Coordinates of C-alpha atoms and ligand atoms in Angstrom, one line a residue:
M277 CA 100.4 84.4 92.4
T278 CA 102.5 87.4 91.3
D279 CA 105.8 87.4 93.1
L280 CA 107.6 84.1 92.8
P281 CA 111.3 83.4 93.3
P282 CA 113.2 82.1 90.3
T283 CA 113.5 78.3 90.1
P284 CA 117.1 77.1 90.3
R285 CA 118.6 77.1 86.8
G286 CA 121.8 76.0 85.0
R287 CA 121.8 72.4 86.3
A288 CA 119.7 69.4 86.0
L289 CA 117.5 69.3 89.1
P290 CA 117.2 65.9 90.8
I291 CA 113.8 64.4 91.3
F292 CA 112.8 64.6 95.0
S293 CA 113.5 61.2 96.4
H294 CA 114.4 59.4 99.6
R295 CA 116.7 56.4 99.2
I296 CA 117.1 54.0 102.1
V297 CA 120.7 52.8 102.2
A298 CA 120.7 50.8 105.5
I299 CA 118.2 49.3 107.9
D300 CA 118.8 48.2 111.5
G301 CA 115.6 46.9 113.2
A302 CA 112.9 49.5 112.5
A303 CA 115.6 52.3 112.0
R304 CA 116.7 53.5 108.6
A305 CA 119.6 55.5 107.2
G306 CA 119.0 57.2 103.9
V307 CA 119.7 60.0 101.5
M308 CA 117.0 62.6 100.5
H309 CA 117.7 64.2 97.2
T310 CA 116.2 67.7 96.6
A311 CA 116.4 70.7 94.2
H312 CA 118.8 72.3 96.7
G313 CA 121.0 69.4 97.6
A314 CA 121.1 66.1 99.4
V315 CA 120.3 65.4 103.0
D316 CA 121.5 62.3 104.9
T317 CA 118.8 60.9 107.1
P318 CA 118.0 60.6 110.0
A319 CA 118.4 64.4 109.9
F320 CA 118.0 67.2 112.5
M321 CA 116.8 70.5 111.2
P322 CA 117.8 73.6 113.2
V323 CA 114.9 76.0 113.6
G324 CA 115.4 79.3 111.6
T325 CA 112.3 81.0 112.8
A326 CA 112.5 84.4 111.2
G327 CA 115.0 83.8 108.5
T328 CA 117.8 83.1 110.9
V329 CA 118.9 80.4 113.3
K330 CA 119.1 82.6 116.4
A331 CA 122.6 83.6 117.4
M332 CA 124.2 81.8 114.4
T333 CA 125.6 83.0 111.1
A334 CA 124.6 80.8 108.1
D335 CA 128.3 79.7 107.9
A336 CA 128.2 78.7 111.6
V337 CA 125.1 76.6 111.0
R338 CA 126.8 74.9 108.0
A339 CA 129.9 74.3 110.2
T340 CA 127.8 72.2 112.6
G341 CA 127.0 69.8 109.8
S342 CA 123.4 71.0 109.3
A343 CA 122.2 70.1 105.8
I344 CA 118.6 71.5 106.0
V345 CA 117.0 74.2 108.2
L346 CA 113.4 75.0 109.1
G347 CA 111.7 78.3 108.4
N348 CA 108.4 79.5 110.0
T349 CA 105.7 80.6 107.7
Y350 CA 103.8 82.5 110.4
H351 CA 106.7 84.7 111.3
L352 CA 107.9 85.3 107.7
M353 CA 104.4 86.1 106.3
L354 CA 104.0 88.8 109.0
R355 CA 107.6 90.2 108.8
P356 CA 109.1 90.9 106.3
G357 CA 106.2 89.3 104.2
A358 CA 106.2 86.5 101.8
E359 CA 105.8 88.8 98.7
R360 CA 108.8 90.8 99.8
I361 CA 111.0 87.7 100.2
A362 CA 109.9 86.4 96.8
R363 CA 110.9 89.8 95.2
L364 CA 114.2 89.5 97.0
G365 CA 114.9 86.1 95.3
G366 CA 113.4 83.7 97.8
L367 CA 114.3 82.6 101.3
H368 CA 117.5 80.7 100.3
R369 CA 119.0 83.8 98.9
F370 CA 117.6 86.1 101.6
M371 CA 119.2 84.2 104.5
D372 CA 122.2 82.9 102.6
W373 CA 121.1 79.3 102.8
P374 CA 121.3 77.7 99.3
S375 CA 120.7 74.2 100.9
P376 CA 117.3 72.7 101.5
I377 CA 114.7 74.6 103.6
L378 CA 111.6 73.1 105.1
T379 CA 108.8 75.5 106.0
D380 CA 106.0 74.8 108.3
S381 CA 102.4 75.7 107.3
G382 CA 102.0 78.5 109.9
G383 CA 99.1 76.7 111.6
F384 CA 100.9 75.8 114.8
Q385 CA 102.2 79.3 115.5
V386 CA 98.8 80.8 114.6
M387 CA 97.3 78.7 117.4
S388 CA 100.1 79.4 119.9
L389 CA 101.1 83.0 119.2
A390 CA 98.4 84.9 117.3
K391 CA 95.7 87.0 119.1
L392 CA 91.9 86.6 118.5
R393 CA 92.2 83.6 116.2
K394 CA 89.0 82.1 114.8
L395 CA 89.1 78.7 113.2
D396 CA 86.4 77.7 110.6
I397 CA 86.0 74.8 108.2
D398 CA 88.1 76.6 105.5
G399 CA 90.9 78.1 107.5
V400 CA 91.8 80.4 110.3
T401 CA 91.5 84.2 110.7
F402 CA 93.9 85.8 113.2
Q403 CA 95.5 89.0 114.4
S404 CA 99.2 89.4 114.2
H405 CA 101.0 89.3 117.6
L406 CA 103.2 92.1 116.2
D407 CA 100.8 94.8 115.3
G408 CA 97.3 93.5 115.6
S409 CA 96.7 93.4 111.8
T410 CA 94.2 90.8 110.6
H411 CA 95.3 87.9 108.4
R412 CA 93.8 84.8 107.1
L413 CA 95.5 81.4 106.5
T414 CA 93.8 78.7 104.4
P415 CA 95.4 75.6 103.0
V416 CA 95.6 77.3 99.6
R417 CA 97.1 80.5 101.0
S418 CA 99.7 78.6 103.2
I419 CA 100.9 76.6 100.1
E420 CA 101.1 79.9 98.1
I421 CA 103.2 81.6 100.8
Q422 CA 105.5 78.6 101.0
H423 CA 105.9 78.8 97.2
Q424 CA 106.7 82.5 97.5
L425 CA 109.4 81.6 100.1
D426 CA 110.7 79.0 97.7
A427 CA 110.5 76.2 100.4
T428 CA 112.2 73.0 99.3
I429 CA 109.8 71.1 101.4
T430 CA 106.3 72.5 101.9
M431 CA 104.0 71.4 104.7
V432 CA 100.3 71.1 104.4
L433 CA 98.2 73.3 106.7
D434 CA 96.7 71.3 109.5
E435 CA 95.1 71.8 112.9
C436 CA 97.5 70.7 115.6
T437 CA 95.0 68.9 117.9
P438 CA 95.4 70.2 121.5
F439 CA 96.4 67.8 124.2
P440 CA 94.5 66.4 125.9
A441 CA 91.6 65.9 123.5
S442 CA 88.6 63.6 123.8
P443 CA 88.3 60.9 121.1
E444 CA 85.4 62.9 119.6
Q445 CA 87.4 66.2 119.5
A446 CA 90.5 64.4 118.1
Q447 CA 88.4 62.8 115.4
T448 CA 86.7 66.0 114.3
S449 CA 90.1 67.8 114.3
M450 CA 91.8 65.1 112.4
Q451 CA 89.1 65.0 109.7
L452 CA 89.4 68.8 109.3
S453 CA 93.2 68.3 108.8
M454 CA 92.6 65.6 106.2
R455 CA 90.2 67.9 104.3
W456 CA 92.8 70.6 104.4
A457 CA 95.5 68.1 103.3
E458 CA 93.4 67.5 100.1
H459 CA 93.1 71.2 99.5
S460 CA 96.9 71.7 100.1
R461 CA 97.7 68.9 97.6
E462 CA 95.5 70.5 94.9
A463 CA 97.1 73.9 95.5
F464 CA 100.8 72.8 95.5
V465 CA 102.6 73.5 92.2
P466 CA 104.9 70.5 91.5
R467 CA 108.5 71.5 90.7
Q468 CA 111.3 69.1 90.2
G469 CA 113.2 68.4 93.4
Y470 CA 110.6 70.1 95.6
A471 CA 108.3 68.2 97.9
L472 CA 105.0 68.4 99.8
F473 CA 104.6 66.6 103.1
G474 CA 101.3 65.5 104.7
I475 CA 100.8 65.6 108.5
V476 CA 99.3 62.7 110.4
Q477 CA 97.0 63.8 113.3
G478 CA 94.7 61.9 115.6
S479 CA 96.0 62.7 119.1
I480 CA 96.9 59.6 121.2
Y481 CA 94.3 57.4 119.6
P482 CA 95.8 54.6 117.5
E483 CA 92.7 54.1 115.3
L484 CA 92.6 57.8 114.5
R485 CA 96.3 57.9 113.7
E486 CA 95.9 54.8 111.4
A487 CA 92.9 56.4 109.7
S488 CA 94.9 59.7 109.2
A489 CA 97.9 57.8 107.8
R490 CA 95.7 55.9 105.4
A491 CA 93.9 59.1 104.3
L492 CA 97.2 60.9 103.6
T493 CA 98.7 57.9 101.8
S494 CA 95.7 57.7 99.5
I495 CA 96.0 61.4 98.6
G496 CA 99.7 60.8 98.1
F497 CA 102.6 62.9 99.4
D498 CA 106.3 63.0 99.0
G499 CA 106.8 62.6 102.8
Y500 CA 104.8 62.2 105.9
A501 CA 105.0 64.1 109.2
I502 CA 103.7 63.0 112.6
G503 CA 102.1 66.1 114.1
G504 CA 100.4 66.9 117.3
L505 CA 103.1 65.4 119.5
A506 CA 105.6 66.9 121.9
I507 CA 102.8 69.1 123.4
G508 CA 102.7 67.6 126.9
E509 CA 101.8 64.0 126.3
G510 CA 105.1 62.6 127.5
Q511 CA 107.8 60.5 125.9
T512 CA 106.1 57.1 126.5
T513 CA 103.0 58.3 124.7
T514 CA 105.0 59.9 121.9
F515 CA 106.8 56.6 121.3
A516 CA 103.5 54.6 121.5
V517 CA 101.9 56.9 118.9
L518 CA 105.0 56.4 116.6
D519 CA 104.8 52.6 117.0
G520 CA 101.1 52.7 116.1
T521 CA 101.5 55.1 113.2
L522 CA 104.8 54.5 111.2
P523 CA 103.8 50.9 110.0
H524 CA 100.8 52.5 108.2
L525 CA 103.0 54.9 106.1
P526 CA 104.7 54.1 102.8
P527 CA 108.0 52.4 103.7
D528 CA 110.4 54.5 101.6
A529 CA 109.0 58.0 102.1
P530 CA 110.7 60.3 104.6
R531 CA 109.0 60.4 108.1
Y532 CA 109.3 63.6 110.0
L533 CA 108.5 63.9 113.7
M534 CA 107.6 67.5 114.2
G535 CA 108.9 69.5 117.2
V536 CA 110.9 66.7 118.8
G537 CA 113.0 66.8 120.9
T538 CA 115.7 66.1 123.4
P539 CA 118.6 63.9 122.4
D540 CA 116.9 61.0 124.2
D541 CA 113.6 61.6 122.4
I542 CA 115.5 61.6 119.0
I543 CA 117.4 58.4 119.7
G544 CA 114.2 56.6 120.6
A545 CA 112.3 57.9 117.6
V546 CA 115.2 57.0 115.3
Q547 CA 115.1 53.5 116.7
R548 CA 111.4 53.4 115.8
G549 CA 112.0 54.4 112.1
T550 CA 111.8 58.2 112.1
D551 CA 113.9 60.1 109.5
M552 CA 113.6 63.8 110.2
F553 CA 113.4 66.1 113.3
D554 CA 113.1 69.8 114.1
C555 CA 113.2 71.4 117.6
V556 CA 114.0 74.6 119.3
I557 CA 115.6 72.9 122.2
P558 CA 119.3 73.1 121.2
T559 CA 119.0 76.8 120.1
R560 CA 116.7 77.9 122.9
A561 CA 118.8 76.0 125.5
G562 CA 121.9 77.6 124.1
R563 CA 120.5 81.1 124.8
T564 CA 119.6 80.1 128.4
A565 CA 123.0 78.6 129.4
R566 CA 121.9 75.0 129.1
A567 CA 124.4 72.7 127.3
Y568 CA 123.6 69.2 125.9
T569 CA 126.8 67.2 126.1
S570 CA 128.1 63.6 125.9
R571 CA 128.2 63.8 129.7
G572 CA 124.7 65.1 130.4
V573 CA 123.0 68.5 130.5
F574 CA 124.8 71.3 132.2
N575 CA 123.5 74.7 133.4
L576 CA 126.6 77.0 132.7
R577 CA 125.2 79.5 135.2
N578 CA 125.9 77.1 138.0
A579 CA 128.7 78.4 140.4
R580 CA 130.4 75.0 140.2
F581 CA 131.8 76.0 136.8
A582 CA 133.3 79.3 138.0
D583 CA 136.8 77.8 138.3
D584 CA 136.4 74.8 136.0
T585 CA 139.2 74.7 133.5
L586 CA 137.9 71.7 131.6
S587 CA 136.5 71.8 128.1
L588 CA 132.7 72.0 128.1
D589 CA 132.5 68.6 126.3
P590 CA 135.9 66.9 125.7
D591 CA 134.2 64.8 123.0
C592 CA 133.1 67.9 121.0
A593 CA 135.2 69.8 118.4
C594 CA 133.0 73.0 118.2
P595 CA 134.7 76.4 119.0
A596 CA 133.1 76.6 122.5
C597 CA 134.7 73.3 123.4
A598 CA 137.9 73.4 121.4
R599 CA 139.0 77.0 122.4
H600 CA 137.3 77.8 125.8
S601 CA 136.9 76.5 129.3
R602 CA 133.7 75.9 131.2
A603 CA 134.9 78.8 133.5
Y604 CA 134.9 81.2 130.6
L605 CA 131.5 80.2 129.3
H606 CA 130.2 80.5 132.9
H607 CA 131.7 84.0 133.1
L608 CA 130.1 85.0 129.7
F609 CA 126.6 84.1 131.0
K610 CA 127.1 85.7 134.4
A611 CA 128.3 88.9 132.6
E612 CA 125.4 88.6 130.1
E613 CA 127.8 88.8 127.2
M614 CA 126.2 87.9 123.8
L615 CA 129.1 85.6 123.0
G616 CA 127.7 83.2 125.7
P617 CA 124.5 82.4 123.8
M618 CA 126.4 82.4 120.5
L619 CA 129.0 79.8 121.6
L620 CA 126.5 77.6 123.5
T621 CA 124.0 77.6 120.5
W622 CA 126.9 76.5 118.3
H623 CA 127.9 73.8 120.7
N624 CA 124.3 72.5 121.2
L625 CA 123.7 72.3 117.4
N626 CA 127.2 70.7 116.9
Y627 CA 126.3 68.1 119.6
Y628 CA 122.9 67.4 117.9
Q629 CA 124.5 67.0 114.4
A630 CA 127.3 64.9 115.7
L631 CA 124.7 62.6 117.4
M632 CA 122.8 62.4 114.1
R633 CA 126.0 61.5 112.2
D634 CA 126.8 58.8 114.8
L635 CA 123.2 57.4 114.7
R636 CA 123.4 57.1 110.8
A637 CA 126.8 55.4 111.1
A638 CA 125.5 53.0 113.8
I639 CA 122.5 52.1 111.6
T640 CA 124.8 51.4 108.7
V641 CA 126.8 48.9 110.7
R642 CA 123.7 47.5 112.4
R643 CA 124.8 48.5 115.9
L644 CA 122.2 51.1 116.7
D645 CA 120.8 49.6 120.0
A646 CA 124.3 49.2 121.4
F647 CA 125.3 52.7 120.3
A648 CA 122.1 54.1 121.9
D649 CA 122.9 52.4 125.2
G650 CA 126.4 53.8 125.2
V651 CA 125.2 57.3 124.6
R652 CA 122.7 57.1 127.4
A653 CA 125.3 55.7 129.7
G654 CA 127.6 58.6 128.9
W655 CA 125.0 61.1 130.0
A656 CA 125.3 59.8 133.6
R657 CA 129.0 60.4 133.8
E658 CA 128.6 63.8 135.4
E659 CA 126.0 64.9 137.8
P660 CA 123.2 67.0 136.2
T661 CA 123.0 70.6 137.4
Ligands
ZN987 ZN1 131.1 71.8 121.7

């Protein structure tokens, strides 16, 4: 490893930890301490794919209450390159985000975006979707890239088992991921306040999920992700997998449900004991005129908003809601002005982060189920469009 960003200096770094401060049923509220600051859990991580949360300045992301963002190893290793980001001082400095960053391993995007990918027992060889150049990702190389990026939380390389998969396919795939998890653990360079998370696989099969959780726990990680969900199995199955998996993980370690989800998915997963989430839904929806609000999901392109002088969400304090009407937002999207996606992304992230704050508060006073019922009832106040 040649190019590595400087480790934060000039202050005592905290040891990476997750302290549970309140419990309500299976749900937990906690604080995760890292080298780059603290994160209250349950936490939602906006997706900053290519060193930017699309349509948002770093200040705007901070203003939504986001304490941690996600970066994509696949995109950053191809452009501008992990070595270059390391030379430029690491991803925190590069994207003006001194707070915690979690990077994924790159495996999921290789399987969904790259051309001519070839999986073998040691890793995956693929061609860049940008210029066709050939690259190889192994557990060791993925960990090295995430070190070069200076990720606060590094994810092991795994194989996201496709859905549906037969029990035999799911077992073979899960066992490959567990082998890679061991290689990833060996390759990770421990630094104070930094963390390495393992990823539970096993498709929809409870015995495979349990075996995967036990294998990871015996290797030992700072946190545990639930992977291979939100890929078409449906919410009922997602929740059943969580119910069958979370009891087999260490009780205090952070639990991260990858790629989930809608506000309703997140509420249900928090009720089951999940601590961390990431999803492109609020940012992607914001760019396509869909708003998540306390009164349901709106499509701002709909003609019914053309003369609507109301605030988008009267319960939201973001700039889109505090300073503009639904009619103005509708106009921005009809006229294809870039301010439309900017304002609606800001609103959606603000809505998600306000929801996370309220969920943490409800857990603290042990009123989570009543709070969740109230939020869901609110979504029915206006007709969906
Ligand atoms: Zn708003």
